[in-house]
Amino acid sequence: MAALEIAERARSGWDDEETLGMLEPIGRFLRERVDPLAIDRQARIPPEILEASAELGLFGLSIPESHGGLGLPLGAVCRIVAELATVDRSLATSVGLHAGLGSRPLVDHGPEPLRAEWLPKMASGEAIAAFCATEPEAGSDLKSVRTKLERREGSDSLRLEGEKAFVTNGGFAGVFTALARSPGIGGARAHSMVFVPKGTAGIELGPEEHKLGIRGSSTLTVNFDDVSLLEGQILGTPGQGMALAHEILALGRTVMSAGCAGTARAALERTLEHVLTRRQFRRPIGEFEASRVHVARMASRLFAMEAIVDHVGALAESKRSILHASTAAKVFASEGAFEITDTAIQLHGAMGFIQETGIALMLRDCRITRIFEGANDVLLVLMGSELLAMRPAEAERRVHSELPAALGGAADAWEAADGALSAAAASVRKEYGVRAIERQSVLQGLARAHMELMAASASLDRAARLGDERSQELGAFAAMDLIDRARARAADLGRDARRADHARTLTDRLYARLAGEPSHPQGTVREELRS
Amino acid sequence: MKTAEERRTFIIHAIAEILEIEPEGIQGESQLREDLGMDSLASLELLSTISREMNVDLEMEEAMDIATVNDACVFVERHLEAGATGASASPA
């Protein structure tokens, strides 16, 4: 357990009695019954594992107690999903999807008759939930969904028609929530969200997709073929489906970020055990500086990932918007998990590359998180444009006035970096004007710096909350590392727009030649490379 | 687009196109964010479109104060006026 001690075990704002009480049996269940390698090999979660999960209450996490669930706050849901992800990411994905995107639309926006009928079944695991937004031609660009909801002529009923792709939990779901364009329902170009139980006539499921990771989770196409629904199956205000989708995706992204932190924690713990016991050149490899730097960076990155997830949970608890913070958390946690699992493989050497070690599986399971629930590249552009187009409200700016002295230096550095970022944003506005929208790499740079400062701020808060010396040291290290990165980005953005323009010209030209755009015939670059 | 009215119609249609809503539902006093649900990316897209189609150089710092459809129209007119007289435009 020495390794675990180094990893700093106390970690969440949601380590309250109720959550900890749940974690103990969940931990035992995971250790004794869940075999992640077998789940990966068989590409399915055995039904008895789903049943046992249901008995543990895992499908009732987000569902109100009044309707048979546990009614846990978002932060506690995250804490439990992270715990599941320390052992099996497929199970964590299935449970997390159910708890976030799957059940929250009905919990928060369902008409009471629908809630009364379905929430108890969802809480017990009798009806596992799936969320259908993505389509073959509508990924990050959700507005382009083609699935259509319309009123049937001469009838009170609605008609749902269209195909949804990559539906998580699709194969064993009992209920589907679907986003559709709904011309004539709440506006000519409106969208609406509908609740569709599996038994409804016209639902067809495609075959299971064969995936790189989270292979035990179910992913397939759901086809709605002339499905009949009632007005009462619309969730929220008819025509407001797109706003609802953004709200629900923010919850889903937060839960997913927690899963990333769980996987990363498992990777770190396994790596610590390995570097303490694996001997090369007559010494445990943990005695070599190169290994120690890797492990310290893994631990500090993980600390920040858990901190930013806690931060979003705290925002939700205080009834503040999580739209912005959940986006930053999703990008930060998904990239962090991939980096940490990749470093874990590196430190395990060739053994890390072997399936049986289980580390390779962690990396494969993490890969999708940089894509689903909003591709990171797109989310960064959205965040960057948000930063450029809005003046941050004074109330939202973080001022670290109540931190312990040990964190004071990092807090001062944070304030300076935040000032540098504001100046960089002003400089980008001046340099590019409203056409900054066309400079996506600049927008992404701004967003990254902002995200790093948010994670640094959350790390300082978390370190102060945990209070012990080790947490403060880890928090300060994590924060300073992130602040340094943000400051460097801000300096680049503010100082050297011309260099960015030059790089852009080069990449544009290279792309144009590869793509065969008119001024550069296709194949030229390849031919040049060959010659 | 020679008249202010033509430019106003263009702006309303650009908003409708970007937000995929009907132009008839857009009023002068509509708040871009609160009423029309325009996010930052969409607002940048709108301003970029105006800048390109009307050939005006819009300052971002000033554009950040645009809250309503009317604000956007007045802002563009002031910019065009300022461009013609060589003075600097102030925010709408």
Coordinates of C-alpha atoms in Angstrom, one line a residue:
Chain A
M1 CA 0.0 0.0 0.0
A2 CA 3.0 2.3 0.1
A3 CA 2.3 3.1 -3.5
L4 CA -1.2 4.1 -2.8
E5 CA 0.0 6.3 0.0
I6 CA 2.3 8.2 -2.3
A7 CA -0.6 8.6 -4.7
E8 CA -2.5 10.6 -2.0
R9 CA -5.7 8.7 -1.5
A10 CA -8.0 11.2 0.0
R11 CA -9.3 13.0 -3.1
S12 CA -12.8 14.2 -3.4
G13 CA -15.2 16.8 -2.1
W14 CA -17.7 14.0 -2.2
D15 CA -16.0 11.6 0.3
D16 CA -19.0 12.1 2.6
E17 CA -20.4 9.3 4.7
E18 CA -23.1 8.3 2.3
T19 CA -20.8 8.1 -0.7
L20 CA -18.1 6.3 1.2
G21 CA -20.7 3.9 2.5
M22 CA -21.6 3.0 -1.1
L23 CA -18.0 2.8 -2.3
E24 CA -17.0 0.0 0.1
P25 CA -19.4 -2.7 -1.4
I26 CA -18.7 -1.3 -4.9
G27 CA -15.0 -1.8 -4.4
R28 CA -15.5 -5.3 -3.1
F29 CA -17.8 -6.1 -6.1
L30 CA -15.2 -4.7 -8.5
R31 CA -12.3 -6.6 -7.0
E32 CA -14.1 -9.9 -6.6
R33 CA -16.4 -10.2 -9.7
V34 CA -15.3 -7.8 -12.5
D35 CA -12.6 -9.1 -14.9
P36 CA -11.8 -6.2 -17.3
L37 CA -9.7 -8.3 -19.6
A38 CA -12.4 -10.9 -20.0
I39 CA -15.0 -8.2 -20.7
D40 CA -12.6 -6.7 -23.3
R41 CA -12.0 -10.1 -24.9
Q42 CA -15.7 -11.1 -25.0
A43 CA -16.7 -7.5 -26.0
R44 CA -19.6 -7.6 -23.6
I45 CA -20.4 -7.0 -20.0
P46 CA -21.8 -10.3 -18.7
P47 CA -25.5 -10.0 -17.8
E48 CA -24.8 -11.1 -14.2
I49 CA -22.4 -8.2 -13.8
L50 CA -25.1 -5.7 -15.0
E51 CA -27.6 -7.4 -12.6
A52 CA -25.1 -7.2 -9.7
S53 CA -24.6 -3.5 -10.6
A54 CA -28.3 -2.9 -10.4
E55 CA -28.5 -4.6 -7.0
L56 CA -25.8 -2.3 -5.8
G57 CA -28.0 0.7 -6.8
L58 CA -25.7 1.8 -9.6
F59 CA -28.5 2.5 -12.0
G60 CA -30.3 4.7 -9.5
L61 CA -27.4 7.2 -8.8
S62 CA -29.1 10.2 -10.5
I63 CA -32.7 9.2 -10.0
P64 CA -34.5 11.0 -7.2
E65 CA -35.3 9.0 -4.0
S66 CA -39.0 9.8 -4.5
H67 CA -38.8 7.7 -7.7
G68 CA -36.8 4.8 -6.4
G69 CA -33.2 6.1 -6.9
L70 CA -30.5 7.4 -4.7
G71 CA -30.8 11.1 -5.8
L72 CA -27.1 11.7 -5.5
P73 CA -25.6 15.1 -6.4
L74 CA -23.5 15.2 -9.6
G75 CA -20.2 15.2 -7.6
A76 CA -21.1 12.0 -5.8
V77 CA -22.2 10.4 -9.0
C78 CA -18.8 11.3 -10.5
R79 CA -17.0 9.9 -7.4
I80 CA -18.7 6.5 -7.9
V81 CA -18.2 6.4 -11.7
A82 CA -14.5 7.2 -11.1
E83 CA -14.3 4.2 -8.7
L84 CA -15.9 1.9 -11.4
A85 CA -13.4 3.2 -13.9
T86 CA -10.4 2.2 -11.7
V87 CA -11.3 -1.4 -12.6
D88 CA -13.4 -1.5 -15.7
R89 CA -14.0 1.4 -18.1
S90 CA -16.7 -0.4 -20.1
L91 CA -18.9 -0.8 -17.0
A92 CA -18.1 2.8 -15.9
T93 CA -19.2 4.0 -19.3
S94 CA -22.4 2.0 -19.3
V95 CA -23.3 3.2 -15.7
G96 CA -22.1 6.7 -16.3
L97 CA -24.0 7.1 -19.5
H98 CA -27.2 5.9 -17.8
A99 CA -26.6 8.2 -14.9
G100 CA -25.9 11.3 -17.0
L101 CA -27.1 11.5 -20.6
G102 CA -29.4 8.6 -20.2
S103 CA -31.6 9.4 -17.2
R104 CA -31.1 13.2 -16.6
P105 CA -33.3 14.3 -19.5
L106 CA -36.3 12.5 -18.0
V107 CA -35.3 13.3 -14.4
D108 CA -35.0 17.0 -15.0
H109 CA -37.4 17.6 -17.9
G110 CA -39.9 14.8 -18.1
P111 CA -43.6 15.2 -17.6
E112 CA -44.7 13.6 -14.3
P113 CA -46.7 10.7 -15.7
L114 CA -43.6 9.6 -17.7
R115 CA -41.3 10.0 -14.7
A116 CA -43.6 8.1 -12.5
E117 CA -43.9 5.2 -14.9
W118 CA -40.2 5.0 -16.0
L119 CA -37.9 6.4 -13.4
P120 CA -38.4 3.5 -10.9
K121 CA -37.7 1.0 -13.7
M122 CA -34.6 2.9 -14.7
A123 CA -33.4 3.1 -11.0
S124 CA -33.7 -0.6 -10.6
G125 CA -31.8 -1.3 -13.8
E126 CA -34.9 -2.9 -15.4
A127 CA -34.7 -0.2 -18.0
I128 CA -31.2 0.9 -18.8
A129 CA -31.0 4.3 -20.6
A130 CA -29.4 5.3 -23.9
F131 CA -29.0 8.7 -25.4
C132 CA -29.4 9.1 -29.2
A133 CA -28.0 12.3 -30.6
T134 CA -25.2 11.4 -33.1
E135 CA -26.1 10.5 -36.7
P136 CA -24.0 9.3 -39.6
E137 CA -23.9 12.9 -40.9
A138 CA -24.2 14.7 -37.6
G139 CA -21.3 14.3 -35.1
S140 CA -19.9 17.5 -33.5
D141 CA -22.3 19.5 -35.7
L142 CA -25.5 18.4 -33.8
K143 CA -27.7 21.0 -35.4
S144 CA -27.4 19.0 -38.6
V145 CA -29.4 16.0 -37.3
R146 CA -31.8 14.7 -39.9
T147 CA -34.0 12.5 -37.6
K148 CA -37.4 14.2 -37.8
L149 CA -40.2 14.5 -35.3
E150 CA -43.5 15.7 -36.8
R151 CA -47.2 15.7 -36.2
R152 CA -49.2 13.1 -38.0
E153 CA -52.0 14.7 -40.1
G154 CA -55.4 14.3 -38.6
S155 CA -54.1 12.7 -35.4
D156 CA -52.8 13.7 -32.0
S157 CA -49.8 11.5 -32.4
L158 CA -46.2 12.3 -33.5
R159 CA -44.1 10.5 -35.9
L160 CA -40.3 9.9 -35.3
E161 CA -38.2 8.9 -38.3
G162 CA -34.4 8.7 -38.6
E163 CA -31.2 6.8 -37.9
K164 CA -29.0 7.4 -34.8
A165 CA -25.4 6.2 -34.8
F166 CA -22.9 5.1 -32.1
V167 CA -25.6 4.8 -29.4
T168 CA -23.9 3.8 -26.1
N169 CA -25.9 1.2 -24.2
G170 CA -28.1 0.6 -27.3
G171 CA -27.9 -3.2 -27.2
F172 CA -29.3 -3.6 -23.7
A173 CA -31.2 -0.3 -23.3
G174 CA -34.8 -0.3 -22.2
V175 CA -35.4 3.4 -22.9
F176 CA -34.0 5.8 -25.5
T177 CA -33.9 9.6 -25.4
A178 CA -33.5 11.0 -28.9
L179 CA -32.8 14.5 -30.3
A180 CA -34.7 15.3 -33.5
R181 CA -35.4 18.2 -35.7
S182 CA -39.1 19.1 -35.2
P183 CA -40.4 21.4 -37.9
G184 CA -43.7 22.8 -36.8
I185 CA -43.2 21.9 -33.2
G186 CA -41.9 24.9 -31.3
G187 CA -40.8 26.7 -34.6
A188 CA -40.2 25.9 -38.2
R189 CA -36.5 24.9 -37.6
A190 CA -36.8 23.8 -34.0
H191 CA -35.4 20.6 -32.4
S192 CA -37.1 18.6 -29.7
M193 CA -36.0 15.8 -27.4
V194 CA -38.3 12.7 -27.0
F195 CA -38.4 9.7 -24.7
V196 CA -38.9 6.4 -26.4
P197 CA -39.3 3.1 -24.6
K198 CA -37.8 0.1 -26.3
G199 CA -41.0 -1.7 -26.8
T200 CA -42.4 1.0 -29.1
A201 CA -43.1 -0.3 -32.6
G202 CA -40.6 0.8 -35.3
I203 CA -37.4 0.7 -33.3
E204 CA -34.7 -1.4 -35.0
L205 CA -31.2 -2.0 -33.6
G206 CA -28.2 -2.5 -35.8
P207 CA -25.3 -4.9 -35.1
E208 CA -22.8 -4.2 -32.3
E209 CA -19.9 -2.0 -33.5
H210 CA -16.4 -3.5 -33.1
K211 CA -14.4 -0.9 -31.2
L212 CA -10.8 -0.1 -30.3
G213 CA -11.7 0.4 -26.6
I214 CA -14.5 0.2 -24.1
R215 CA -15.3 -3.0 -26.0
G216 CA -17.6 -4.3 -23.2
S217 CA -20.0 -1.4 -23.6
S218 CA -22.7 -1.7 -26.2
T219 CA -22.5 0.7 -29.2
L220 CA -24.8 0.4 -32.2
T221 CA -27.1 2.1 -34.6
V222 CA -30.7 2.7 -33.6
N223 CA -33.2 3.2 -36.4
F224 CA -36.6 4.9 -35.7
D225 CA -38.8 3.7 -38.5
D226 CA -42.2 5.5 -38.5
V227 CA -42.3 5.4 -34.7
S228 CA -45.5 6.8 -33.1
L229 CA -45.2 8.9 -30.0
L230 CA -47.5 11.1 -28.0
E231 CA -47.1 14.8 -27.2
G232 CA -46.4 13.8 -23.6
Q233 CA -43.2 12.0 -24.6
I234 CA -41.5 15.3 -25.5
L235 CA -39.0 16.3 -22.8
G236 CA -38.8 19.9 -21.8
T237 CA -40.4 22.7 -23.8
P238 CA -41.3 21.5 -27.4
G239 CA -38.8 23.1 -29.8
Q240 CA -36.1 23.7 -27.2
G241 CA -34.4 20.4 -27.7
M242 CA -31.0 21.9 -28.8
A243 CA -30.7 23.9 -25.6
L244 CA -31.7 20.8 -23.6
A245 CA -29.1 18.8 -25.4
H246 CA -26.3 21.3 -24.5
E247 CA -27.5 21.2 -20.9
I248 CA -27.5 17.4 -20.7
L249 CA -24.2 17.1 -22.6
A250 CA -22.6 19.2 -19.9
L251 CA -23.7 16.6 -17.3
G252 CA -22.5 13.8 -19.5
R253 CA -19.2 15.4 -20.0
T254 CA -18.7 15.8 -16.3
V255 CA -19.4 12.2 -15.5
M256 CA -17.2 11.1 -18.4
S257 CA -14.4 13.3 -17.0
A258 CA -14.7 11.5 -13.7
G259 CA -14.3 8.2 -15.6
C260 CA -11.1 9.5 -17.1
A261 CA -9.8 10.4 -13.6
G262 CA -10.6 6.8 -12.4
T263 CA -8.8 5.1 -15.2
A264 CA -5.8 7.5 -14.8
R265 CA -5.7 6.7 -11.0
A266 CA -5.6 3.0 -11.7
A267 CA -2.8 3.6 -14.2
L268 CA -0.8 5.6 -11.7
E269 CA -1.3 3.1 -8.9
R270 CA -0.2 0.2 -11.1
T271 CA 2.8 2.2 -12.3
L272 CA 3.9 3.1 -8.8
E273 CA 3.8 -0.5 -7.8
H274 CA 5.8 -1.4 -10.9
V275 CA 8.5 1.2 -10.4
L276 CA 9.0 0.3 -6.8
T277 CA 9.4 -3.4 -7.6
R278 CA 10.9 -3.6 -11.1
R279 CA 14.7 -3.7 -10.9
Q280 CA 17.1 -2.8 -13.7
F281 CA 20.7 -1.9 -13.4
R282 CA 20.6 -3.4 -9.9
R283 CA 18.1 -0.8 -8.7
P284 CA 14.3 -0.4 -8.6
I285 CA 13.5 1.8 -11.7
G286 CA 11.8 4.2 -9.3
E287 CA 15.2 5.3 -8.1
F288 CA 16.1 6.7 -11.6
E289 CA 15.4 10.4 -12.0
A290 CA 13.7 9.9 -15.4
S291 CA 11.1 7.6 -13.9
R292 CA 10.6 9.8 -10.9
V293 CA 9.8 12.8 -13.2
H294 CA 7.3 10.7 -15.1
V295 CA 5.5 9.5 -11.9
A296 CA 5.5 13.0 -10.3
R297 CA 3.9 14.4 -13.5
M298 CA 1.3 11.7 -13.6
A299 CA 0.4 12.3 -10.0
S300 CA 0.2 16.0 -10.4
R301 CA -1.9 15.8 -13.6
L302 CA -4.2 13.3 -11.9
F303 CA -4.6 15.6 -8.9
A304 CA -5.6 18.4 -11.3
M305 CA -8.0 16.2 -13.2
E306 CA -9.8 15.1 -10.0
A307 CA -9.8 18.7 -8.9
I308 CA -11.5 20.1 -12.0
V309 CA -14.2 17.4 -11.8
D310 CA -14.8 18.3 -8.2
H311 CA -15.0 22.0 -9.3
V312 CA -17.7 21.2 -11.8
G313 CA -19.6 19.2 -9.1
A314 CA -19.4 22.1 -6.7
L315 CA -20.7 24.5 -9.4
A316 CA -23.7 22.1 -10.0
E317 CA -24.3 21.8 -6.3
S318 CA -24.5 25.6 -6.0
K319 CA -26.9 25.7 -8.9
R320 CA -24.5 27.6 -11.2
S321 CA -24.1 26.9 -14.9
I322 CA -21.6 24.0 -15.6
L323 CA -21.7 24.5 -19.4
H324 CA -18.3 26.2 -19.6
A325 CA -16.5 24.3 -16.8
S326 CA -17.7 20.9 -17.9
T327 CA -16.3 21.5 -21.4
A328 CA -12.9 22.4 -20.0
A329 CA -13.0 19.4 -17.6
K330 CA -13.9 17.1 -20.5
V331 CA -11.0 18.2 -22.6
F332 CA -8.6 18.4 -19.7
A333 CA -9.5 15.0 -18.2
S334 CA -9.6 13.1 -21.5
E335 CA -6.2 14.4 -22.6
G336 CA -4.8 13.8 -19.1
A337 CA -6.0 10.2 -19.0
F338 CA -4.5 9.5 -22.4
E339 CA -1.2 11.0 -21.3
I340 CA -1.1 9.2 -18.0
T341 CA -2.0 5.8 -19.5
D342 CA 0.5 6.3 -22.2
T343 CA 3.2 7.1 -19.7
A344 CA 2.1 4.1 -17.7
I345 CA 2.8 1.9 -20.7
Q346 CA 6.2 3.5 -21.2
L347 CA 7.3 2.9 -17.6
H348 CA 6.0 -0.7 -17.8
G349 CA 8.3 -1.2 -20.8
A350 CA 7.4 -4.1 -23.2
M351 CA 5.1 -5.6 -20.5
G352 CA 2.9 -2.6 -20.8
F353 CA 2.3 -3.4 -24.4
I354 CA 1.0 -6.9 -23.6
Q355 CA -2.7 -7.3 -23.1
E356 CA -2.5 -9.4 -20.0
T357 CA -0.8 -6.7 -18.1
G358 CA -4.0 -4.6 -18.4
I359 CA -2.3 -1.3 -19.0
A360 CA -2.7 -1.4 -22.7
L361 CA -6.5 -1.8 -22.2
M362 CA -6.5 1.4 -20.1
L363 CA -5.0 3.3 -23.0
R364 CA -7.4 1.8 -25.5
D365 CA -10.4 2.5 -23.3
C366 CA -9.3 6.2 -22.9
R367 CA -8.9 6.9 -26.6
I368 CA -12.6 7.5 -27.3
T369 CA -13.0 10.1 -24.6
R370 CA -11.1 12.7 -26.7
I371 CA -13.8 12.1 -29.4
F372 CA -17.2 11.4 -27.9
E373 CA -19.5 13.9 -26.2
G374 CA -17.9 16.6 -28.3
A375 CA -14.6 16.1 -30.1
N376 CA -11.9 18.0 -28.2
D377 CA -10.7 20.0 -31.2
V378 CA -14.2 21.4 -31.7
L379 CA -14.8 22.0 -28.0
L380 CA -11.5 24.0 -27.8
V381 CA -12.7 26.2 -30.7
L382 CA -16.0 26.8 -29.0
M383 CA -14.2 27.6 -25.7
G384 CA -11.8 30.0 -27.5
S385 CA -14.6 31.8 -29.3
E386 CA -16.4 32.1 -26.0
L387 CA -13.3 33.7 -24.4
L388 CA -12.9 36.2 -27.3
A389 CA -16.5 37.2 -27.6
M390 CA -17.3 37.7 -23.9
R391 CA -15.8 39.8 -21.3
P392 CA -15.5 37.6 -18.2
A393 CA -17.8 38.7 -15.5
E394 CA -15.9 40.0 -12.5
A395 CA -17.8 37.6 -10.3
E396 CA -16.5 34.6 -12.2
R397 CA -12.8 35.5 -11.9
R398 CA -11.0 33.5 -9.4
V399 CA -9.3 35.3 -6.6
H400 CA -7.3 33.1 -4.2
S401 CA -7.6 35.2 -1.1
E402 CA -8.2 32.4 1.4
L403 CA -5.5 29.9 0.6
P404 CA -3.0 28.7 3.1
A405 CA 0.5 30.2 3.0
A406 CA 2.0 27.1 1.4
L407 CA -0.2 27.8 -1.7
G408 CA 0.2 31.6 -1.7
G409 CA 3.1 31.6 -4.2
A410 CA 1.1 29.5 -6.7
A411 CA -1.9 31.8 -6.2
D412 CA 0.2 34.9 -7.0
A413 CA 1.6 33.2 -10.1
W414 CA -2.0 32.3 -11.1
E415 CA -3.2 35.9 -10.9
A416 CA -0.2 37.0 -13.1
A417 CA -0.9 34.3 -15.7
D418 CA -4.6 35.2 -15.7
G419 CA -3.6 38.8 -16.4
A420 CA -1.3 37.6 -19.2
L421 CA -4.1 35.6 -20.7
S422 CA -6.5 38.5 -20.6
A423 CA -3.9 40.7 -22.3
A424 CA -3.3 37.9 -25.0
A425 CA -7.1 37.7 -25.6
A426 CA -7.2 41.5 -26.1
S427 CA -4.2 41.3 -28.4
V428 CA -5.9 38.6 -30.5
R429 CA -9.1 40.7 -30.7
K430 CA -7.1 43.7 -31.9
E431 CA -5.0 41.7 -34.4
Y432 CA -7.7 39.6 -36.0
G433 CA -10.9 41.5 -35.2
V434 CA -14.1 39.6 -35.8
R435 CA -12.3 37.4 -38.3
A436 CA -10.6 35.6 -35.4
I437 CA -13.3 32.9 -36.0
E438 CA -11.2 31.8 -39.0
R439 CA -8.1 31.4 -36.8
Q440 CA -9.0 28.1 -35.1
S441 CA -5.5 27.3 -33.9
V442 CA -5.4 30.7 -32.2
L443 CA -8.8 30.1 -30.6
Q444 CA -7.6 26.7 -29.4
G445 CA -4.5 28.2 -27.9
L446 CA -6.6 30.6 -25.9
A447 CA -8.9 27.9 -24.8
R448 CA -6.0 25.7 -23.7
A449 CA -4.5 28.4 -21.6
H450 CA -7.9 29.1 -20.0
M451 CA -8.5 25.4 -19.3
E452 CA -5.1 25.1 -17.7
L453 CA -5.7 28.0 -15.5
M454 CA -9.1 26.6 -14.5
A455 CA -7.5 23.3 -13.6
A456 CA -4.7 25.1 -11.7
S457 CA -7.3 27.1 -9.7
A458 CA -9.3 23.9 -9.0
S459 CA -6.0 22.2 -7.8
L460 CA -5.3 25.0 -5.4
D461 CA -8.8 24.9 -4.0
R462 CA -8.7 21.2 -3.6
A463 CA -5.3 21.3 -1.9
A464 CA -6.6 23.9 0.5
R465 CA -9.6 21.8 1.2
L466 CA -7.7 18.6 1.8
G467 CA -5.4 20.6 4.0
D468 CA -2.6 18.1 4.7
E469 CA 1.0 18.9 3.8
R470 CA 1.2 16.2 1.0
S471 CA -1.9 17.4 -0.7
Q472 CA -0.7 21.0 -0.6
E473 CA 2.6 20.0 -2.1
L474 CA 0.9 18.0 -4.8
G475 CA -1.6 20.8 -5.5
A476 CA 1.0 23.5 -5.6
F477 CA 3.1 21.4 -8.0
A478 CA 0.1 20.6 -10.2
A479 CA -0.9 24.3 -10.3
M480 CA 2.5 25.7 -11.0
D481 CA 3.0 23.2 -13.9
L482 CA -0.3 24.3 -15.4
I483 CA 0.3 28.0 -14.8
D484 CA 3.7 27.8 -16.5
R485 CA 2.1 26.2 -19.5
A486 CA -0.7 28.7 -19.7
R487 CA 1.7 31.6 -19.3
A488 CA 3.9 30.3 -22.2
R489 CA 0.8 30.0 -24.4
A490 CA -0.4 33.5 -23.5
A491 CA 3.0 34.9 -24.3
D492 CA 3.1 33.2 -27.7
L493 CA -0.4 34.3 -28.5
G494 CA 0.1 37.9 -27.5
R495 CA 3.6 38.5 -28.8
D496 CA 3.9 36.7 -32.0
A497 CA 0.9 36.8 -34.2
R498 CA 3.1 37.2 -37.2
R499 CA 4.9 33.9 -36.5
A500 CA 1.5 32.2 -36.1
D501 CA 0.4 33.7 -39.4
H502 CA 3.6 32.4 -41.0
A503 CA 3.0 28.9 -39.7
R504 CA -0.5 29.1 -40.8
T505 CA 0.5 30.0 -44.3
L506 CA 2.9 27.1 -44.5
T507 CA 0.3 24.6 -43.2
D508 CA -2.4 26.0 -45.4
R509 CA -0.1 25.6 -48.5
L510 CA 0.9 22.1 -47.5
Y511 CA -2.7 21.1 -47.0
A512 CA -3.7 22.7 -50.3
R513 CA -1.1 20.7 -52.2
L514 CA -2.0 17.4 -50.5
A515 CA -5.7 18.0 -51.2
G516 CA -5.1 19.0 -54.8
E517 CA -6.8 22.4 -54.3
P518 CA -6.7 24.5 -57.6
S519 CA -3.4 26.3 -57.0
H520 CA -1.6 23.1 -56.0
P521 CA -2.3 20.0 -58.1
Q522 CA -2.8 16.8 -56.1
G523 CA 0.2 14.6 -55.6
T524 CA 2.9 17.3 -55.9
V525 CA 4.0 16.9 -52.3
R526 CA 4.1 13.2 -52.5
E527 CA 6.1 13.3 -55.7
E528 CA 8.5 15.8 -54.1
L529 CA 8.9 13.6 -51.1
R530 CA 9.7 10.6 -53.3
S531 CA 12.2 12.4 -55.5
Chain B
M1 CA -26.5 46.9 -50.0
K2 CA -26.9 50.6 -50.5
T3 CA -29.5 51.5 -47.8
A4 CA -29.6 51.0 -44.1
E5 CA -32.8 49.1 -44.5
E6 CA -31.1 46.6 -47.0
R7 CA -28.3 46.2 -44.5
R8 CA -30.7 45.5 -41.7
T9 CA -32.5 42.9 -43.8
F10 CA -29.2 41.3 -44.6
I11 CA -28.2 41.2 -40.9
I12 CA -31.5 39.6 -39.9
H13 CA -31.2 37.0 -42.7
A14 CA -27.6 36.2 -41.7
I15 CA -28.7 35.7 -38.1
A16 CA -31.5 33.4 -39.3
E17 CA -29.1 31.4 -41.5
I18 CA -26.6 30.9 -38.7
L19 CA -29.1 30.0 -36.1
E20 CA -31.3 28.0 -38.4
I21 CA -34.4 29.9 -37.4
E22 CA -37.0 31.8 -39.4
P23 CA -36.2 35.5 -40.1
E24 CA -39.8 36.5 -39.3
G25 CA -39.2 35.6 -35.6
I26 CA -36.3 38.0 -35.2
Q27 CA -37.2 41.4 -33.8
G28 CA -35.0 44.5 -33.5
E29 CA -35.0 44.3 -29.7
S30 CA -34.3 40.5 -29.7
Q31 CA -31.4 39.8 -27.4
L32 CA -28.9 37.8 -29.4
R33 CA -27.9 35.5 -26.5
E34 CA -31.0 35.3 -24.2
D35 CA -33.8 35.4 -26.8
L36 CA -32.2 33.9 -29.9
G37 CA -29.8 31.5 -28.2
M38 CA -26.8 32.8 -30.1
D39 CA -23.5 31.4 -28.6
S40 CA -20.1 33.0 -28.9
L41 CA -19.1 31.0 -31.9
A42 CA -22.4 32.0 -33.7
S43 CA -21.9 35.7 -32.8
L44 CA -18.4 35.6 -34.2
E45 CA -19.7 33.9 -37.3
L46 CA -22.3 36.7 -37.7
L47 CA -19.8 39.5 -37.2
S48 CA -17.3 37.8 -39.5
T49 CA -20.0 37.5 -42.2
I50 CA -21.0 41.1 -41.9
S51 CA -17.4 42.2 -42.0
R52 CA -16.8 40.2 -45.2
E53 CA -20.0 40.9 -47.0
M54 CA -20.1 44.6 -46.2
N55 CA -16.4 45.1 -46.5
V56 CA -16.1 46.8 -43.1
D57 CA -13.4 46.2 -40.6
L58 CA -15.1 45.5 -37.3
E59 CA -13.2 46.0 -34.0
M60 CA -13.7 43.0 -31.7
E61 CA -13.5 45.0 -28.5
E62 CA -16.4 47.2 -29.7
A63 CA -18.4 44.3 -31.1
M64 CA -18.4 42.7 -27.7
D65 CA -20.9 45.3 -26.5
I66 CA -23.5 44.2 -29.1
A67 CA -26.5 42.7 -27.2
T68 CA -29.5 43.0 -29.6
V69 CA -30.3 42.9 -33.3
N70 CA -30.7 46.7 -33.2
D71 CA -27.3 47.1 -31.6
A72 CA -25.7 45.1 -34.5
C73 CA -27.5 47.3 -37.1
V74 CA -26.5 50.5 -35.4
F75 CA -23.0 49.3 -34.9
V76 CA -22.6 48.6 -38.6
E77 CA -24.0 51.9 -39.7
R78 CA -21.7 53.8 -37.3
H79 CA -18.7 51.9 -38.7
L80 CA -19.7 52.7 -42.3
E81 CA -20.2 56.3 -41.4
A82 CA -16.9 56.4 -39.6
G83 CA -15.2 54.7 -42.6
A84 CA -16.6 57.4 -44.9
T85 CA -15.5 60.3 -42.6
G86 CA -12.3 58.8 -41.4
A87 CA -13.4 59.0 -37.7
S88 CA -13.4 56.1 -35.3
A89 CA -16.6 54.3 -34.6
S90 CA -17.9 54.0 -31.1
P91 CA -19.8 51.0 -29.8
A92 CA -23.5 50.9 -30.3

